[in-house]
Every structure is written in structure tokens, then in C-alpha cells.
Coordinates of C-alpha atoms in Angstrom, one line a residue:
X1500 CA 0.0 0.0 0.0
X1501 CA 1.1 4.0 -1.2
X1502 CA 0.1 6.8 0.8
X1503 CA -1.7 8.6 -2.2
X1504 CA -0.1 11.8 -0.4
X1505 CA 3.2 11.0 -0.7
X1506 CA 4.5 14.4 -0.1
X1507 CA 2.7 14.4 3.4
X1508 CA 4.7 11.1 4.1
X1509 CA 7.6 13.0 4.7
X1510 CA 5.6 15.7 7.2
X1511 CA 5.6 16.0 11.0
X1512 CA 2.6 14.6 11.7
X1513 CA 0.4 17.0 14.6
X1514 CA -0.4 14.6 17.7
X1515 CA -4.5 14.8 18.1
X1516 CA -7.3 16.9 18.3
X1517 CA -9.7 16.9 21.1
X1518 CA -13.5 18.7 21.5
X1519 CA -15.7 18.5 24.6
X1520 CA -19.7 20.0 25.1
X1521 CA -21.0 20.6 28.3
X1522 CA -24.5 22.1 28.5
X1523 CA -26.1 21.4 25.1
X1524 CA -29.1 18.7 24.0
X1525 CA -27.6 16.8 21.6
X1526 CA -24.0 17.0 22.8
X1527 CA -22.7 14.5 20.6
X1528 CA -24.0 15.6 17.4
X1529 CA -22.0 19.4 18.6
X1530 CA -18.6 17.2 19.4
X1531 CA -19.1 15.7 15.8
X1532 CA -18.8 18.9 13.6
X1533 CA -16.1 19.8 16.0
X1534 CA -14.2 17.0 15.0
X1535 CA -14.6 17.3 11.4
X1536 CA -12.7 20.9 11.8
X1537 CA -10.0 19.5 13.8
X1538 CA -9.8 16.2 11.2
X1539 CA -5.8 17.5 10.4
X1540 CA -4.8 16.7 13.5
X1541 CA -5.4 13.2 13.6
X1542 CA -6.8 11.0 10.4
X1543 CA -5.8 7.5 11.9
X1544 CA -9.1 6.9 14.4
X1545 CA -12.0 8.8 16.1
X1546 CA -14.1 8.7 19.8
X1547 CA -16.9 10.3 21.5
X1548 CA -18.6 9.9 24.9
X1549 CA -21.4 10.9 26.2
X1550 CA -22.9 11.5 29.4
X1551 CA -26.9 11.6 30.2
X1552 CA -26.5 12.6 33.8
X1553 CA -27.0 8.9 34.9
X1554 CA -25.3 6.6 32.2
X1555 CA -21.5 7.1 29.9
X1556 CA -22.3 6.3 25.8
X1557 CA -19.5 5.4 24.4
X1558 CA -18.5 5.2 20.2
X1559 CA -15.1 5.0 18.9
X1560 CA -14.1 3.7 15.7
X1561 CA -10.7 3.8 13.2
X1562 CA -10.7 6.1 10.6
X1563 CA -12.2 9.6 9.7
X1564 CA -14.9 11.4 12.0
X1565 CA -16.9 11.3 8.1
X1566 CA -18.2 7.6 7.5
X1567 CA -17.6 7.2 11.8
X1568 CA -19.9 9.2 12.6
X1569 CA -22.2 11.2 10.2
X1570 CA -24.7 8.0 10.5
X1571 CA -27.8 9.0 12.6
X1572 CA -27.7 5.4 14.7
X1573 CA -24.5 6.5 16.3
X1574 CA -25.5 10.0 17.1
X1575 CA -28.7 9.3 18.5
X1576 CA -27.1 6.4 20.6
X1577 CA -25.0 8.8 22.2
X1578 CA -27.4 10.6 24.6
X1579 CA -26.6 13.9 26.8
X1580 CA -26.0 16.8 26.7
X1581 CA -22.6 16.8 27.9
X1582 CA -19.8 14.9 25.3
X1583 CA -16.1 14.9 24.4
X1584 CA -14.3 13.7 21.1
X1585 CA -11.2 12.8 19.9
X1586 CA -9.6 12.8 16.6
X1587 CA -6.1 10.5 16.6
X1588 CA -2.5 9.9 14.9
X1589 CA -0.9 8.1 17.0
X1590 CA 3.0 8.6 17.6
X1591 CA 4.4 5.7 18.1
X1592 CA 3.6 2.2 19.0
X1593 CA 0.8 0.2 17.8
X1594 CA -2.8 1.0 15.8
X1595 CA -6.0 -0.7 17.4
X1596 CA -9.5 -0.1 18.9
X1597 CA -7.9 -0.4 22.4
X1598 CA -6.1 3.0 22.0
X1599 CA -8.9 5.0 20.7
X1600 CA -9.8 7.7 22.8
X1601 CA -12.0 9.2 24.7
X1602 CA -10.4 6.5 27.4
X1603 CA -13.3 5.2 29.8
X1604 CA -12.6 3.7 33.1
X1605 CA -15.2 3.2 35.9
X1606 CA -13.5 4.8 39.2
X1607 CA -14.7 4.6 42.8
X1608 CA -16.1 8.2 42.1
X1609 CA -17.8 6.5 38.9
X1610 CA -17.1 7.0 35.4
X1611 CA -14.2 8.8 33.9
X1612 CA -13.5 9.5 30.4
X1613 CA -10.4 11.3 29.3
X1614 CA -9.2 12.8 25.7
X1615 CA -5.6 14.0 25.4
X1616 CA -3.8 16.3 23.4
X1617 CA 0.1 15.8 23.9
X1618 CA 2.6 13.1 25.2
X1619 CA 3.5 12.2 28.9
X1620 CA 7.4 12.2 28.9
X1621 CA 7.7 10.3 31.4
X1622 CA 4.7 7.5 31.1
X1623 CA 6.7 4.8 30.5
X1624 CA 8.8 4.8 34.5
X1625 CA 5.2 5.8 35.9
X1626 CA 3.4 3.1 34.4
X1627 CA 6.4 0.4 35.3
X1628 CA 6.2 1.5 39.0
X1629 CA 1.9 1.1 38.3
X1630 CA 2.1 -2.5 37.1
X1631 CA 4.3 -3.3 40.2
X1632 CA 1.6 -1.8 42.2
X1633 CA -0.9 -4.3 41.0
X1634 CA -2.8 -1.5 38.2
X1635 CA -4.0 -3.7 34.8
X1636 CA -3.6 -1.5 31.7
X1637 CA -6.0 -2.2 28.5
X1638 CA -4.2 -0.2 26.6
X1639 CA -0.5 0.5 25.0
X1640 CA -1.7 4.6 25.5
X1641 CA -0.1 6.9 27.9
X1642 CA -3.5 8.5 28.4
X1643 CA -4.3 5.7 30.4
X1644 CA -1.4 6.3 33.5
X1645 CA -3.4 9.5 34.3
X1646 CA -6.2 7.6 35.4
X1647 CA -4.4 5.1 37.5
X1648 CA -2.7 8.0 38.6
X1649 CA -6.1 9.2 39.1
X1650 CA -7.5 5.7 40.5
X1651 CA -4.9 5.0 43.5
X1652 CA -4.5 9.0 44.5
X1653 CA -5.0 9.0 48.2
X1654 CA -6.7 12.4 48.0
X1655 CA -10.7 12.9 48.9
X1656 CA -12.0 14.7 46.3
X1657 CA -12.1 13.9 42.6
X1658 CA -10.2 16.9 42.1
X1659 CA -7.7 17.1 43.9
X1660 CA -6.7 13.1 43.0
X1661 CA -6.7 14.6 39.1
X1662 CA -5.1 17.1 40.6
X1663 CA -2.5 15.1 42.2
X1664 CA -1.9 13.0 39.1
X1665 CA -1.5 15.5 36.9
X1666 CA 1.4 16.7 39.5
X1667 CA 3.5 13.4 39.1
X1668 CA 3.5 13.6 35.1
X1669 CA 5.8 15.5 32.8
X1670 CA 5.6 16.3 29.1
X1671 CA 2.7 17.9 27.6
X1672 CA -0.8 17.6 27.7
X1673 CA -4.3 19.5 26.6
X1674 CA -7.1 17.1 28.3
X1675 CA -10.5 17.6 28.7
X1676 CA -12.7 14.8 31.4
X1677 CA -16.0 14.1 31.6
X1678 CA -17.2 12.9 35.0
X1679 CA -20.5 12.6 36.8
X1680 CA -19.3 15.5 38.8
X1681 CA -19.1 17.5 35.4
X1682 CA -16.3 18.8 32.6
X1683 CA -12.3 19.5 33.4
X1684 CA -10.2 21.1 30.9
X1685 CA -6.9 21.4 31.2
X1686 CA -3.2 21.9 29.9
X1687 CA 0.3 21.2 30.9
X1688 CA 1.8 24.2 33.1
X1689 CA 4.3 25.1 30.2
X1690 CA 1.3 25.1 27.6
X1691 CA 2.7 23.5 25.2
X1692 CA -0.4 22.0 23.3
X1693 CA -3.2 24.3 22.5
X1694 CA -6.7 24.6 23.9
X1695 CA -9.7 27.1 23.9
X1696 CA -12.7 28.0 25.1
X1697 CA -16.0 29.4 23.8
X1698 CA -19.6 29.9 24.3
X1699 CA -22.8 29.2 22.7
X1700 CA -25.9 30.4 24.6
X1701 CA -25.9 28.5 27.8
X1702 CA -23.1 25.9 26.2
X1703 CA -19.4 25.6 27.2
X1704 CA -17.3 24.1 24.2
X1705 CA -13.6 23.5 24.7
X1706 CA -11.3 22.6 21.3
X1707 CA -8.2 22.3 20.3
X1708 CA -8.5 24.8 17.9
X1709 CA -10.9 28.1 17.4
X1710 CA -11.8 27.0 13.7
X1711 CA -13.7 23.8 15.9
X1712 CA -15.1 26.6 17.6
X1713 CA -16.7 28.5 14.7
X1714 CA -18.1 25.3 12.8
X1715 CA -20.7 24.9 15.5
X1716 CA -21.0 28.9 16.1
X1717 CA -19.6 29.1 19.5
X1718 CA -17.6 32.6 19.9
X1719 CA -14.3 32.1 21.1
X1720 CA -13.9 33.3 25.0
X1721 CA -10.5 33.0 25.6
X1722 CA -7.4 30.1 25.8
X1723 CA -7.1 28.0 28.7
X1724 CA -4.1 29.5 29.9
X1725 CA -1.3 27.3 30.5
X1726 CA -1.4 25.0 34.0
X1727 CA -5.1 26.1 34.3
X1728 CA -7.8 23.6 34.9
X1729 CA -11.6 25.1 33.9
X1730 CA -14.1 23.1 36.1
X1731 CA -17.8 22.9 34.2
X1732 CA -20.8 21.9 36.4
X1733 CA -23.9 22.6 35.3
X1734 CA -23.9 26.4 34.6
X1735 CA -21.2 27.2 36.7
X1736 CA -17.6 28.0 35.9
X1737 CA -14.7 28.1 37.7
X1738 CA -10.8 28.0 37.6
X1739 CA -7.9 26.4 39.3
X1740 CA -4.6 27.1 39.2
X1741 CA -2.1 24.0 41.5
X1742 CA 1.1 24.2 39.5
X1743 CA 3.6 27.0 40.4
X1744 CA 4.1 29.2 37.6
X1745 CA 6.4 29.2 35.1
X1746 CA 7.2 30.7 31.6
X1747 CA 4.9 29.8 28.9
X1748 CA 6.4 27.8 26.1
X1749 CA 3.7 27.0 23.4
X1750 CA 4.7 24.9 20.9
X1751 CA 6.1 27.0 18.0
X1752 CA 5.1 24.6 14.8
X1753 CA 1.6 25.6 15.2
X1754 CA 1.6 28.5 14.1
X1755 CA 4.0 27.1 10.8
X1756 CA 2.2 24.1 10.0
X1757 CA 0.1 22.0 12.7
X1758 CA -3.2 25.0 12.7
X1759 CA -5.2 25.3 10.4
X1760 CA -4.1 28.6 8.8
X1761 CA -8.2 29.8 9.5
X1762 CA -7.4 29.5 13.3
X1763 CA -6.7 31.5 15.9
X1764 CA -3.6 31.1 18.7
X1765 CA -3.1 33.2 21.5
X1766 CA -5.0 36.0 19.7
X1767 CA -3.0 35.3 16.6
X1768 CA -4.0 34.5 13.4
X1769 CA -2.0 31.9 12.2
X1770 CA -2.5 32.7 8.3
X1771 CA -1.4 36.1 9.0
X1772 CA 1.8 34.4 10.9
X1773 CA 2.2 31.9 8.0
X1774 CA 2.4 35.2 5.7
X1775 CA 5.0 37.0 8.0
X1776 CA 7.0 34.1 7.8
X1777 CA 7.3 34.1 4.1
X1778 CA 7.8 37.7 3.7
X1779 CA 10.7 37.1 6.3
X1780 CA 12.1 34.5 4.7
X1781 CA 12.1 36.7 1.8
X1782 CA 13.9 39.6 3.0
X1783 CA 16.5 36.9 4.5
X1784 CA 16.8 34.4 1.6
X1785 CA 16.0 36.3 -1.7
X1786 CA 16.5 35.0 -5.2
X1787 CA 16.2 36.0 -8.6
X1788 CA 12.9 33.8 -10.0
X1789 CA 9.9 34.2 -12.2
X1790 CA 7.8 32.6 -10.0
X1791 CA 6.9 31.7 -6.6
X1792 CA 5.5 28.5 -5.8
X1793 CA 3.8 26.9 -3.2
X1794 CA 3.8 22.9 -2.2
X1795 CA 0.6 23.0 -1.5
X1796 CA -1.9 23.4 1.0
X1797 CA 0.7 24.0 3.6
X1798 CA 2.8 26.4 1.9
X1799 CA 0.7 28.4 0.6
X1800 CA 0.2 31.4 3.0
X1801 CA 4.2 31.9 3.1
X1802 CA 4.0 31.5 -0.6
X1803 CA 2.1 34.6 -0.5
X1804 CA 4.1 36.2 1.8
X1805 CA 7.2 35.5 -0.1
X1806 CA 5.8 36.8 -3.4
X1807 CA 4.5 39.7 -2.0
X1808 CA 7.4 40.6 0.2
X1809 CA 10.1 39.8 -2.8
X1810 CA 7.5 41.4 -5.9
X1811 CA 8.1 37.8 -7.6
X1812 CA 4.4 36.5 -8.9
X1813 CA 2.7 34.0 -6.9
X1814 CA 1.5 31.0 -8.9
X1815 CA -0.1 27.8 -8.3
X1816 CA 2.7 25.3 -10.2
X1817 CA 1.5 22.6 -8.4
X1818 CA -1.9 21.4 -8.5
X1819 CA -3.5 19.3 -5.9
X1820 CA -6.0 16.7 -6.5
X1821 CA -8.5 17.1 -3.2
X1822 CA -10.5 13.8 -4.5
X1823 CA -8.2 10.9 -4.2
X1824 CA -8.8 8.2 -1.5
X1825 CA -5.9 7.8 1.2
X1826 CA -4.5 4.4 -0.4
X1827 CA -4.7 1.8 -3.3
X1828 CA -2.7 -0.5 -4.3
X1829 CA 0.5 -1.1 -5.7
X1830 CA 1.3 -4.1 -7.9
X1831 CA 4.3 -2.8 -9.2
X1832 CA 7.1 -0.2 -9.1
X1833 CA 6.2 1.1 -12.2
X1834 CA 2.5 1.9 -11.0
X1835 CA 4.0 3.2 -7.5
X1836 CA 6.0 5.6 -9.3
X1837 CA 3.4 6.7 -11.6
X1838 CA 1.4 6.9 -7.9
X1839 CA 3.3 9.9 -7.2
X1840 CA 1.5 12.0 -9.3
X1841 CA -2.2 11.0 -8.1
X1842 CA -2.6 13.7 -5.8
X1843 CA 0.0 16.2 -6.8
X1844 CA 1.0 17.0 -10.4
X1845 CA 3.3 19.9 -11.9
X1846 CA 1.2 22.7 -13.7
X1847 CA 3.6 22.2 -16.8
X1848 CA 2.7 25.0 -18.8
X1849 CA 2.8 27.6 -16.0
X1850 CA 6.6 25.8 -15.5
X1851 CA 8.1 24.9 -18.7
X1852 CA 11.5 27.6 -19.0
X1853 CA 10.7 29.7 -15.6
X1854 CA 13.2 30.2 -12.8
X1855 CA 11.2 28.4 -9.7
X1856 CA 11.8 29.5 -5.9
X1857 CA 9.3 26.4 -4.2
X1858 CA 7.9 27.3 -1.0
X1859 CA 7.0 24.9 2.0
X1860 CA 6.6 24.4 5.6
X1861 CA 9.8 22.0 6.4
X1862 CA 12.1 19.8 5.7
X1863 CA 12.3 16.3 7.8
X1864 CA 13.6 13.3 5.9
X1865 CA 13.9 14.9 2.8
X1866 CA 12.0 12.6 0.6
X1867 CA 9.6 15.5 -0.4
X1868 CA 11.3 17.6 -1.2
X1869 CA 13.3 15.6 -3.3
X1870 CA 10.2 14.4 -4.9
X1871 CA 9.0 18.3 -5.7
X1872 CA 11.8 19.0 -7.0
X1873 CA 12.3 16.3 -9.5
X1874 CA 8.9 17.3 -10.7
X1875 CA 9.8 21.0 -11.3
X1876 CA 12.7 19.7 -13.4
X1877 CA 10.7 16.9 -15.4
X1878 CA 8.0 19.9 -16.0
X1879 CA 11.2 21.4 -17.4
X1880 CA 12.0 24.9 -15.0
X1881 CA 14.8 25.6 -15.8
X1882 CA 15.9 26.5 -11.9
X1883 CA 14.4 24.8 -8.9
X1884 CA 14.6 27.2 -5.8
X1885 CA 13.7 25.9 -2.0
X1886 CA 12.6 27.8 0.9
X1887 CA 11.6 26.5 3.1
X1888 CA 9.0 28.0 6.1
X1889 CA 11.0 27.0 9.2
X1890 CA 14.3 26.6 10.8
X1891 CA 16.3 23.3 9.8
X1892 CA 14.2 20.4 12.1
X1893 CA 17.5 18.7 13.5
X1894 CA 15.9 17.2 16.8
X1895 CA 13.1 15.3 17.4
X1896 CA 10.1 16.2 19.6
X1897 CA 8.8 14.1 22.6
X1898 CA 5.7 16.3 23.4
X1899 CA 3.3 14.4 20.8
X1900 CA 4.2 15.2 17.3
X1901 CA 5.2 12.3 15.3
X1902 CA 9.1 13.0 14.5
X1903 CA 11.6 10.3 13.6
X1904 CA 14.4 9.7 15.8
X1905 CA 17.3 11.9 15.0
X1906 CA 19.3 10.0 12.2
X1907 CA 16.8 10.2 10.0
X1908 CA 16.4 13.9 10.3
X1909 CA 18.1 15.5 7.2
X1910 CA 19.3 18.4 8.6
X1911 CA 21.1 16.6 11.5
X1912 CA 23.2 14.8 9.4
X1913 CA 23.9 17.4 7.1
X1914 CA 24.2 20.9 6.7
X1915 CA 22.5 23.1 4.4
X1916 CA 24.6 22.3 1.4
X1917 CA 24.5 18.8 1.7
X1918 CA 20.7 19.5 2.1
X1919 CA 20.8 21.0 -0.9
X1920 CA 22.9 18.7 -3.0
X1921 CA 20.6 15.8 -1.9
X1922 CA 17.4 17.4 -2.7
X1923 CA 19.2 18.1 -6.1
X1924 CA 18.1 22.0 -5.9
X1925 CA 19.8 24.7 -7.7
X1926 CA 19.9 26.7 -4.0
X1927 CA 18.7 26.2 -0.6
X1928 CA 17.4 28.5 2.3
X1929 CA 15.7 28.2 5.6
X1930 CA 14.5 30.7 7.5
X1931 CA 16.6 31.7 10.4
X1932 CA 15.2 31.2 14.6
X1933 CA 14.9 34.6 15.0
X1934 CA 13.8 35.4 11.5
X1935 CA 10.5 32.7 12.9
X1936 CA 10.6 34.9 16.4
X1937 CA 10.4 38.3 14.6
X1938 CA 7.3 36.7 12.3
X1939 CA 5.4 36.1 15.4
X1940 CA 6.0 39.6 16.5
X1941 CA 8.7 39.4 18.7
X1942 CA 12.0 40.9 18.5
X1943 CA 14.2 38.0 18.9
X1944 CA 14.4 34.5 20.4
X1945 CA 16.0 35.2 23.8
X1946 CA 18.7 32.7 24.8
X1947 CA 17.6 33.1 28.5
X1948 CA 13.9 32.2 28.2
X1949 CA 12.3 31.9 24.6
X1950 CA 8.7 32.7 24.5
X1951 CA 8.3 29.2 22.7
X1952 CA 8.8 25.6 22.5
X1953 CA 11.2 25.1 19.6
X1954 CA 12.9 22.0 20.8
X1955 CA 12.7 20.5 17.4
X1956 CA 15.1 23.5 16.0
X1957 CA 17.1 23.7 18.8
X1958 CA 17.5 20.9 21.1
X1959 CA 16.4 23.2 23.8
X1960 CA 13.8 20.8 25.6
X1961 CA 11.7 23.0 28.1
X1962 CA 11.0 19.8 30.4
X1963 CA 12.9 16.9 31.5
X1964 CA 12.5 14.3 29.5
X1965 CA 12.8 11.1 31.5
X1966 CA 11.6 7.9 29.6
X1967 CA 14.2 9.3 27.1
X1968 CA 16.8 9.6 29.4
X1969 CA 16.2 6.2 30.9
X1970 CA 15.6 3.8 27.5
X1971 CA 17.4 6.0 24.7
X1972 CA 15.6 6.0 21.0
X1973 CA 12.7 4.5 20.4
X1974 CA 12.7 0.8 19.6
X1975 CA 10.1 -2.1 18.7
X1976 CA 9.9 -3.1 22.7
X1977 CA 9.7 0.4 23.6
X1978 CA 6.6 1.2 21.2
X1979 CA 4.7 -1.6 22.4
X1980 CA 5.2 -1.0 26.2
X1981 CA 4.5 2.9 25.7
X1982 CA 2.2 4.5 22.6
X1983 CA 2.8 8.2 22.3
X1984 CA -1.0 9.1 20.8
X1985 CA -1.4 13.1 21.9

């Protein structure tokens, strides 16, 4: 089987999307649409749970929210007016039902049902030091430590044993729980995944993103602000704050290629970033060119920025097909090569004799790029430019997003002109850390505290990082003991 995407093969896939109701009839039918909007950050599987003031519903399935759950016998099972969904990708380990989430347990305190955003950096030594305790895990997730964590807390209050998990984990996490007791949402104390909140009427929504906001018309209120845990029961709101504070350090690849581009983070919006970007990268890496071209969809606000910022003309040289399915299959090399083309294809005319500067989000294996560029030259430009969107991506991330381990990073085994020998481009050009700092508005990436998590650039991990430390790169045994699913 080919990925009919094959330029997205070579992406950093975003960790998981998650969506949660409180206060509406028909809760799970809200959570739905929310889901479709977030459906970027997690194709792989889909959950929602329900809660009717007495009883949990519970439907989770692989694959897309569409085909899942746009079938009115699933909805209509899923009574309450309190629900929260979760789209998947997982990370590492291995794909099955088991790891779906929502995650349901039943708990002295009754039922609990958790959907998390992120990656618990050090699940693997809590849940070791769990099993020796006696706890039975059903799944491979590390979602699933927090509610043991949760479970054998000897604290009184449902709260304050979330409370007191939440204090022995490390990593990152946006969650949102559904309890009898009513909704939590919260994120890690360096908010490092994203989460809002908004309002509809009388209803409470919580997503991942604002654009799962709009599609079922709540106005955005504000973010959960990092180490904040919202409490929803019935009508009333209120806001906790355990965790000693510390400087925020949102992840920084949202805003170049995780978000949708019609979203907004932390009263940005992230198309106008993606644009700053590319007009940045343009005053830092210019070229002469006939055209500016975008690898689309993800490069195509910097595209625009780039062309407007360098006066080159913005044009779309590559043309996406939006109706091809995710896979089919491949009886032969010569069919997987011709594969390629399925969902992306050069815009030969537009091409043929003009001096091309490519735009896109990143660089990570290479393979894509390498792939692109080929294309330009068999459409016959006669120069192949790259810029690309983002620093060089020379360390892998342990905070949910699905990198490779380090070797197979381009840009950590080579430098930019080995990059650009392998990619077999005419030139080369990232854009710089502070170039990305200044596009978001500030000055400068400051070496004492930066205002973002940019680990993957930088190596400059804002948490300790403790199953790391303790078992080294990931290997087979290590993915099936401990499934990274954000």
C-alpha cells in the first residue's frame, strides 16, 4: 500500500485533536462537527462519549470522524448533553481499537473519560512502577497512566486526586474529562499544546483549535491558559490554578504548519503568521525567479508572503488533486512511481523555461522535497529554488508530534549544502530562529527564556525528558510498552 499523499509522508505529523460539550441537547452531534474541523490533526481513528446525567455512551471507531460518525444510529445512541471527542494519529507504538480515545474507566467516584492532546514524557517509569503496584492497563496509550494515577491517589476529592496525578506527570498535555461531577479542561503548566474555550448560549465548548469553535457557532472566550484547569458543572464555571508558575512555552510549529491557517492562537492568526513568515524569509533568503510556488496546502500562506514581500508572482505550479482516496494498491514499481502524481502534479505550462523559488513548511527526511523537485525539473524549469518556512528540524520532539528519531532527520546529518545537493536543488534556504521569532511579533528568540517551545530547532527541551533519558531511542519493545498518541 502508497500513501496517495506521498509528499505528506515526509511531514511531522500533529499529535491529536480533542473537542468537549457541556450544556447542550444533543452533545454528541455538537462534538461531531467539532471533530470534522479538527480532522488535520489526527486522520488514523475517532471517539466520543457521552454523558446523560445517569449513564456514559461510548462510540469510537478507526478512521475519519466522516463515515464514523455522520450515520444518525451513532448519534442518536450517544445521549446527553454533555460529550467529548477525539480525533487520533498516533506517535508511536501500535494502531487498534484499544487506543482510541475518549479512554473510559469506571472509578470509585464512577465513570471517567479522558481525551488528550500531547505526550507524557515520562509514562513509560510511571506506568512500570503502576504494574508493580498491581494497576491492569487495556491499553498501549499513555493517556491511560493518568487515570491510574487518578485511581490510586490518596486524596478525597475527585479533584484534587486529578489534581494530584497530573502533579507526578511531565511532558505535555491539553485534556479535557467528563465525569459525573461535570467537565475539566486542562493543559500542561508550560502550555505547550493548545486549547480554547468558547460559548454558545448557555453551552461551554472547549477545542483544540478556534476554527472547531466556529463550525458549530460558538464565539471564542478565551485560551485555557497554560497550568489552568476550567471546572464545568452545570452552569457554573470556575478556575484552578495547582502548579507553580512558570514561563509559557507554546509549541512554535503551530503556528508554521500544525493549525489550520483559519485558526486563531493566543489571539493570533495563524495565516497572517504563516504570511510574516514568508515575507521574512524573503527579505532573508531572496533570489532571482519568475515565480513563486507553493507545495501545497501547507505552503501556501508563506508563498504569499514570499511573493509579495520579494514582488516575484505568486503562482499555483502545483496542483493538488482534493479527490483521491488515502491508499490503493500497488502491484508494481512502475504503478508506484506513476502513484506519485495522483494527488500532486506539476502545472507544466505555467513551469516549462521559468526560474522556480518552491515554497514549503519544512524539511524532515527529505524525501519530499526531493520528490517536488524532480517534478519542477521533469516539468522542465529551468531553476528549482527551496525555501523553506521553518528553521532546519534537527531534533526530534517528545511532546506528541510524530518525528523520527534523530538519524533520520536531514538536517542533522547534514548541513545546508549537503541539504541541498541531496534534494538536487539549484539553492537552498531556511528561514533563520529569530527570523521565525520576529514573524510572530517578537523581537528576537532570547537565549535566557524563549517565549516558545522550539525544541525540534534547537534541542532546547523545556522539560525533562525522563523515559528518554532512561531507555534512549525508540525501539520495537519500547513502542509496544508505551504508545505516544497526543
Amino acid at each position: 500500500m502508497l500513501t496517495t499523499n506521498p509528499f505528506d509522508d515526509d511531514k511531522l505529523r500533529e499529535e491529536c485533536g480533542i473537542f468537549g460539550v457541556s450544556g447542550m441537547d444533543g452533545a454528541a452531534a455538537a462534538v461531531a462537527l467539532g471533530l470534522h474541523a479538527l480532522q488535520h490533526r489526527g486522520q488514523e481513528a475517532a471517539g466520543i462519549t457521552s454523558f446523560d446525567g445517569r449513564q456514559f455512551h461510548i462510540h469510537r471507531a478507526m478512521g475519519h470522524v466522516a463515515g464514523n460518525f455522520d450515520r444518525d444510529d451513532v448519534i442518536r445512541g450517544l445521549h446527553g448533553d454533555t460529550a467529548c471527542g477525539h480525533v487520533r494519529y498516533s506517535t508511536t507504538g501500535e494502531t487498534s481499537l484499544r487506543n482510541v480515545q475518549p479512554l473510559y474507566a469506571e472509578l470509585a467516584s464512577g465513570g471517567f473519560a479522558i481525551a488528550h492532546n500531547g505526550n507524557i514524557s515520562n509514562a513509560m517509569r510511571l506506568r512500570r512502577d503502576l504494574i508493580r503496584r498491581g494497576a491492569i492497563f487495556q491499553s498501549t496509550s499513555d493517556t491511560e497512566v493518568i487515570i491510574h494515577l487518578v485511581a490510586t491517589s490518596q486524596f478525597r476529592t475527585l479533584i484534587d486526586r486529578f489534581i494530584d496525578a497530573l502533579k507526578q506527570v511531565e511532558g505535555a498535555y491539553s485534556l479535557i474529562v467528563m465525569t459525573p461531577e461535570g467537565m475539566i479542561a486542562c493543559r500542561d503548566p508550560l502550555g505547550i499544546r493548545p486549547l480554547v474555550m468558547g460559548k454558545l448560549d448557555d453551552t461551554i465548548v472547549f477545542a483544540s483549535e478556534t476554527v472547531a469553535l466556529d463550525v458549530v457557532g460558538a464565539d471564542y472566550v478565551r485560551d485555557v491558559e497554560p497550568g489552568e484547569l476550567v471546572i464545568v458543572k452545570g452552569g457554573e464555571i470556575s478556575s484552578h490554578k495547582p502548579f507553580a508558575p512558570v514561563g509559557a512555552r507554546p509549541c512554535i510549529f503551530e503556528y508554521v504548519y500544525f493549525s489550520r491557517p483559519d485558526s486563531i492562537s493566543d489571539n493570533r492568526s495563524v495565516y497572517s503568521v504563516r504570511k510574516a513568515i514568508g515575507a521574512q524569509l524573503a527579505i532573508e533568503a531572496p533570489v532571482e525567479a519568475d515565480l513563486v510556488v507553493p507545495v501545497p496546502d501547507s505552503g501556501v500562506p508563506a508563498a504569499i508572503g514570499y511573493a509579495q514581500q520579494s514582488g516575484i508572482p505568486f503562482e499555483l505550479g502545483i496542483i493538488r488533486s482534493h479527490y483521491v482516496g488515502r491508499t490503493f494498491i500497488q502491484p508494481g514499481d512502475q504503478i508506484r512511481h506513476l502513484g506519485v502524481k495522483l494527488k500532486h502534479n506539476a502545472n507544466r505550462e505555467l513551469i516549462k523555461g521559468k526560474r522556480v523559488v518552491l515554497i514549503d513548511d519544512s524539511i524532515v527526511r527529505g524525501t519530499t522535497s526531493l520528490k517536488i523537485v524532480q517534478m519542477m525539473r521533469e516539468a522542465g524549469a529551468a531553476e528549482v529554488h527551496m525555501r523553506i518556512a521553518s528553521p532546519p528540524t534537527r531534533h526530534s520532539c517528545f511532546y506528541g508530534v510524530d518525528t523520527p528519531e534523530r538519524a533520520k532527520l536531514l538536517a542533522a546529518k547534514l548541513d545546508v549544502g549537503g541539504m541541498t545537493d541531496f534534494i538536487h536543488a539549484d539553492s537552498l534556504a531556511f528561514i533563520s530562529i529569530d527570523g521565525l521569532y520576529k514573524a510572530l511579533g517578537e523581537a528576537h528568540r532570547a537565549d535566557i527564556h524563549p517565549k516558545y517551545c522550539d525544541a525540534c530547532f534547537t534541542g532546547e527541551y523545556p522539560t525533562t525528558l525522563t523515559d528518554q533519558d532512561e531507555n534512549g531511542p525508540p525501539t520495537d519493545q519500547f513502542a509496544l510498552l508505551h504508545e505516544r498518541v497526543g
